Amino acid sequence: MSWTIERAPGRPVRRTDDDRLAVPLRLTRTGGHPTDTELTLTLAEAEHLHAALCRALDGQPPPPAAPDCRQPVQASRGAAHIVGHV
């Protein structure tokens, strides 16, 4: 048995009533029907995930459909600086 996990199409990340972030996911078992669910994260967990994604994306050019917020970042003595202009 194999599973596919992906972002649920058309459903944005949202803040829950208990101040967590909910990431909509779609789970599909091979040959089965998809099921939508959510990964809920505390704000601290979301920050750690955000940092890990930034590190994983570092050095890669953004694809054409990337959001505007994806700008090159240059680290300098423990601080990050946006490279370029707004």
Backbone as CSV, one residue per row, in Angstrom:
resi,resn,N_x,N_y,N_z,CA_x,CA_y,CA_z,C_x,C_y,C_z
1,MET,0.854,-1.168,0.000,0.000,0.000,0.000,0.905,1.237,0.000
2,SER,0.544,2.207,-0.811,1.318,3.443,-0.926,0.385,4.642,-0.795
3,TRP,0.914,5.717,-0.227,0.134,6.933,-0.020,0.777,8.098,-0.745
4,THR,-0.043,9.027,-1.202,0.408,10.301,-1.741,-0.121,11.396,-0.813
5,ILE,0.759,12.316,-0.431,0.359,13.445,0.419,0.725,14.714,-0.327
6,GLU,-0.232,15.621,-0.486,0.002,16.886,-1.187,-0.855,17.976,-0.574
7,ARG,-0.532,19.229,-0.921,-1.382,20.342,-0.478,-2.750,20.169,-1.117
8,ALA,-3.793,20.412,-0.358,-5.155,20.335,-0.880,-5.389,21.523,-1.805
9,PRO,-5.712,21.276,-3.058,-5.876,22.372,-4.018,-7.009,23.324,-3.632
10,GLY,-6.735,24.612,-3.805,-7.762,25.632,-3.576,-8.055,25.944,-2.117
11,ARG,-7.314,25.366,-1.193,-7.555,25.631,0.233,-6.332,26.313,0.823
12,PRO,-6.469,27.548,1.286,-5.314,28.280,1.821,-4.947,27.845,3.235
13,VAL,-3.714,28.104,3.599,-3.295,27.950,4.993,-4.081,28.978,5.790
14,ARG,-4.551,28.592,6.971,-5.372,29.509,7.772,-4.984,29.427,9.232
15,ARG,-5.362,30.459,9.966,-5.153,30.485,11.409,-6.418,29.931,12.060
16,THR,-6.247,29.049,13.044,-7.381,28.439,13.727,-7.832,29.309,14.906
17,ASP,-8.951,28.942,15.495,-9.479,29.695,16.638,-8.552,29.631,17.849
18,ASP,-7.756,28.555,17.960,-6.835,28.441,19.095,-5.425,28.911,18.729
19,ASP,-5.324,29.806,17.735,-4.088,30.477,17.342,-3.003,29.521,16.848
20,ARG,-3.430,28.529,16.094,-2.504,27.643,15.398,-2.651,27.895,13.910
21,LEU,-1.756,27.312,13.125,-1.879,27.388,11.672,-2.299,26.026,11.155
22,ALA,-3.250,26.017,10.252,-3.746,24.773,9.656,-3.336,24.739,8.184
23,VAL,-2.580,23.699,7.812,-2.125,23.502,6.433,-2.994,22.399,5.828
24,PRO,-3.863,22.733,4.863,-4.723,21.719,4.254,-3.912,20.719,3.427
25,LEU,-4.179,19.443,3.651,-3.484,18.373,2.937,-4.500,17.431,2.309
26,ARG,-4.062,16.762,1.258,-4.878,15.721,0.625,-4.083,14.420,0.672
27,LEU,-4.689,13.391,1.259,-4.084,12.061,1.358,-4.801,11.139,0.391
28,THR,-4.027,10.382,-0.377,-4.621,9.431,-1.308,-3.862,8.122,-1.228
29,ARG,-4.573,7.057,-0.981,-3.975,5.721,-1.004,-4.056,5.215,-2.439
30,THR,-3.025,4.527,-2.887,-3.015,4.006,-4.248,-4.300,3.233,-4.526
31,GLY,-4.993,3.661,-5.574,-6.243,3.015,-5.946,-7.434,3.467,-5.125
32,GLY,-7.233,4.374,-4.187,-8.324,4.815,-3.318,-8.779,6.227,-3.634
33,HIS,-9.753,6.678,-2.886,-10.274,8.030,-3.040,-9.479,8.989,-2.151
34,PRO,-9.297,10.238,-2.595,-8.571,11.208,-1.771,-9.370,11.621,-0.535
35,THR,-8.641,11.926,0.522,-9.225,12.418,1.763,-8.504,13.700,2.140
36,ASP,-9.268,14.742,2.418,-8.673,16.005,2.840,-8.606,16.062,4.361
37,THR,-7.492,16.605,4.860,-7.275,16.781,6.295,-6.414,18.018,6.483
38,GLU,-5.997,18.297,7.690,-5.139,19.451,7.950,-3.995,19.065,8.876
39,LEU,-2.844,19.643,8.622,-1.716,19.579,9.541,-1.795,20.854,10.363
40,THR,-1.971,20.735,11.683,-2.035,21.922,12.528,-0.704,22.092,13.243
41,LEU,-0.229,23.324,13.255,1.068,23.662,13.840,0.909,24.821,14.816
42,THR,1.660,24.771,15.913,1.729,25.950,16.768,2.486,27.021,15.983
43,LEU,2.447,28.253,16.460,3.179,29.311,15.772,4.677,29.020,15.782
44,ALA,5.188,28.467,16.886,6.614,28.116,16.955,6.939,27.004,15.953
45,GLU,6.086,25.990,15.860,6.313,24.912,14.896,6.278,25.443,13.465
46,ALA,5.359,26.373,13.193,5.264,26.970,11.859,6.525,27.774,11.536
47,GLU,7.062,28.487,12.523,8.301,29.239,12.318,9.464,28.307,12.003
48,HIS,9.542,27.181,12.716,10.609,26.213,12.455,10.463,25.597,11.059
49,LEU,9.230,25.299,10.657,8.994,24.771,9.311,9.364,25.809,8.262
50,HIS,8.980,27.056,8.496,9.310,28.154,7.585,10.826,28.274,7.419
51,ALA,11.559,28.235,8.537,13.019,28.333,8.482,13.616,27.146,7.724
52,ALA,13.102,25.953,7.970,13.617,24.763,7.283,13.355,24.840,5.782
53,LEU,12.185,25.334,5.391,11.878,25.493,3.963,12.778,26.545,3.324
54,CYS,13.019,27.647,4.030,13.922,28.680,3.512,15.321,28.123,3.286
55,ARG,15.821,27.344,4.252,17.152,26.737,4.092,17.166,25.764,2.918
56,ALA,16.110,24.990,2.756,16.044,24.013,1.663,15.965,24.706,0.303
57,LEU,15.328,25.881,0.240,15.186,26.614,-1.019,16.389,27.495,-1.337
58,ASP,17.244,27.750,-0.351,18.372,28.656,-0.537,19.256,28.202,-1.695
59,GLY,19.625,29.153,-2.518,20.515,28.872,-3.633,19.804,28.411,-4.891
60,GLN,18.511,28.194,-4.813,17.746,27.768,-5.980,16.993,28.965,-6.552
61,PRO,17.019,29.143,-7.880,16.248,30.248,-8.444,14.751,29.969,-8.297
62,PRO,13.980,31.010,-8.005,12.532,30.793,-7.860,11.910,30.442,-9.205
63,PRO,10.940,29.522,-9.221,10.243,29.212,-10.467,9.362,30.386,-10.887
64,PRO,8.942,30.436,-12.141,8.126,31.567,-12.622,6.866,31.823,-11.795
65,ALA,6.265,30.790,-11.231,5.014,30.960,-10.474,5.253,31.238,-8.993
66,ALA,6.505,31.478,-8.576,6.803,31.713,-7.161,6.213,33.043,-6.704
67,PRO,5.830,33.138,-5.422,5.293,34.406,-4.906,6.371,35.486,-4.873
68,ASP,5.927,36.745,-4.865,6.844,37.890,-4.866,7.763,37.912,-3.653
69,CYS,7.359,37.325,-2.551,8.162,37.393,-1.325,9.451,36.590,-1.434
70,ARG,9.593,35.792,-2.454,10.811,34.974,-2.595,11.896,35.788,-3.278
71,GLN,12.700,36.485,-2.475,13.811,37.285,-2.968,15.100,36.691,-2.442
72,PRO,16.201,36.872,-3.159,17.470,36.357,-2.651,17.814,36.995,-1.304
73,VAL,18.321,36.188,-0.380,18.717,36.661,0.939,20.200,36.374,1.110
74,GLN,20.923,37.348,1.655,22.359,37.209,1.866,22.622,37.283,3.363
75,ALA,23.273,36.256,3.907,23.588,36.243,5.341,24.885,36.996,5.582
76,SER,24.904,37.796,6.653,26.086,38.578,6.986,26.222,38.659,8.498
77,ARG,27.212,37.977,9.050,27.485,37.992,10.498,26.244,37.737,11.338
78,GLY,25.524,36.677,10.999,24.366,36.292,11.795,23.089,37.020,11.453
79,ALA,23.136,37.989,10.545,21.919,38.702,10.154,21.653,38.447,8.682
80,ALA,20.399,38.410,8.309,20.024,38.219,6.909,19.627,39.560,6.323
81,HIS,20.029,39.795,5.099,19.702,41.034,4.394,19.107,40.700,3.032
82,ILE,18.067,41.396,2.646,17.468,41.216,1.319,18.434,41.821,0.302
83,VAL,18.679,41.078,-0.762,19.566,41.547,-1.828,18.691,42.091,-2.945
84,GLY,19.022,43.238,-3.460,18.242,43.838,-4.538,17.383,44.968,-4.019
85,HIS,16.360,45.316,-4.780,15.487,46.407,-4.378,14.044,45.960,-4.452
86,VAL,13.187,46.717,-3.797,11.759,46.400,-3.741,11.040,47.142,-4.825
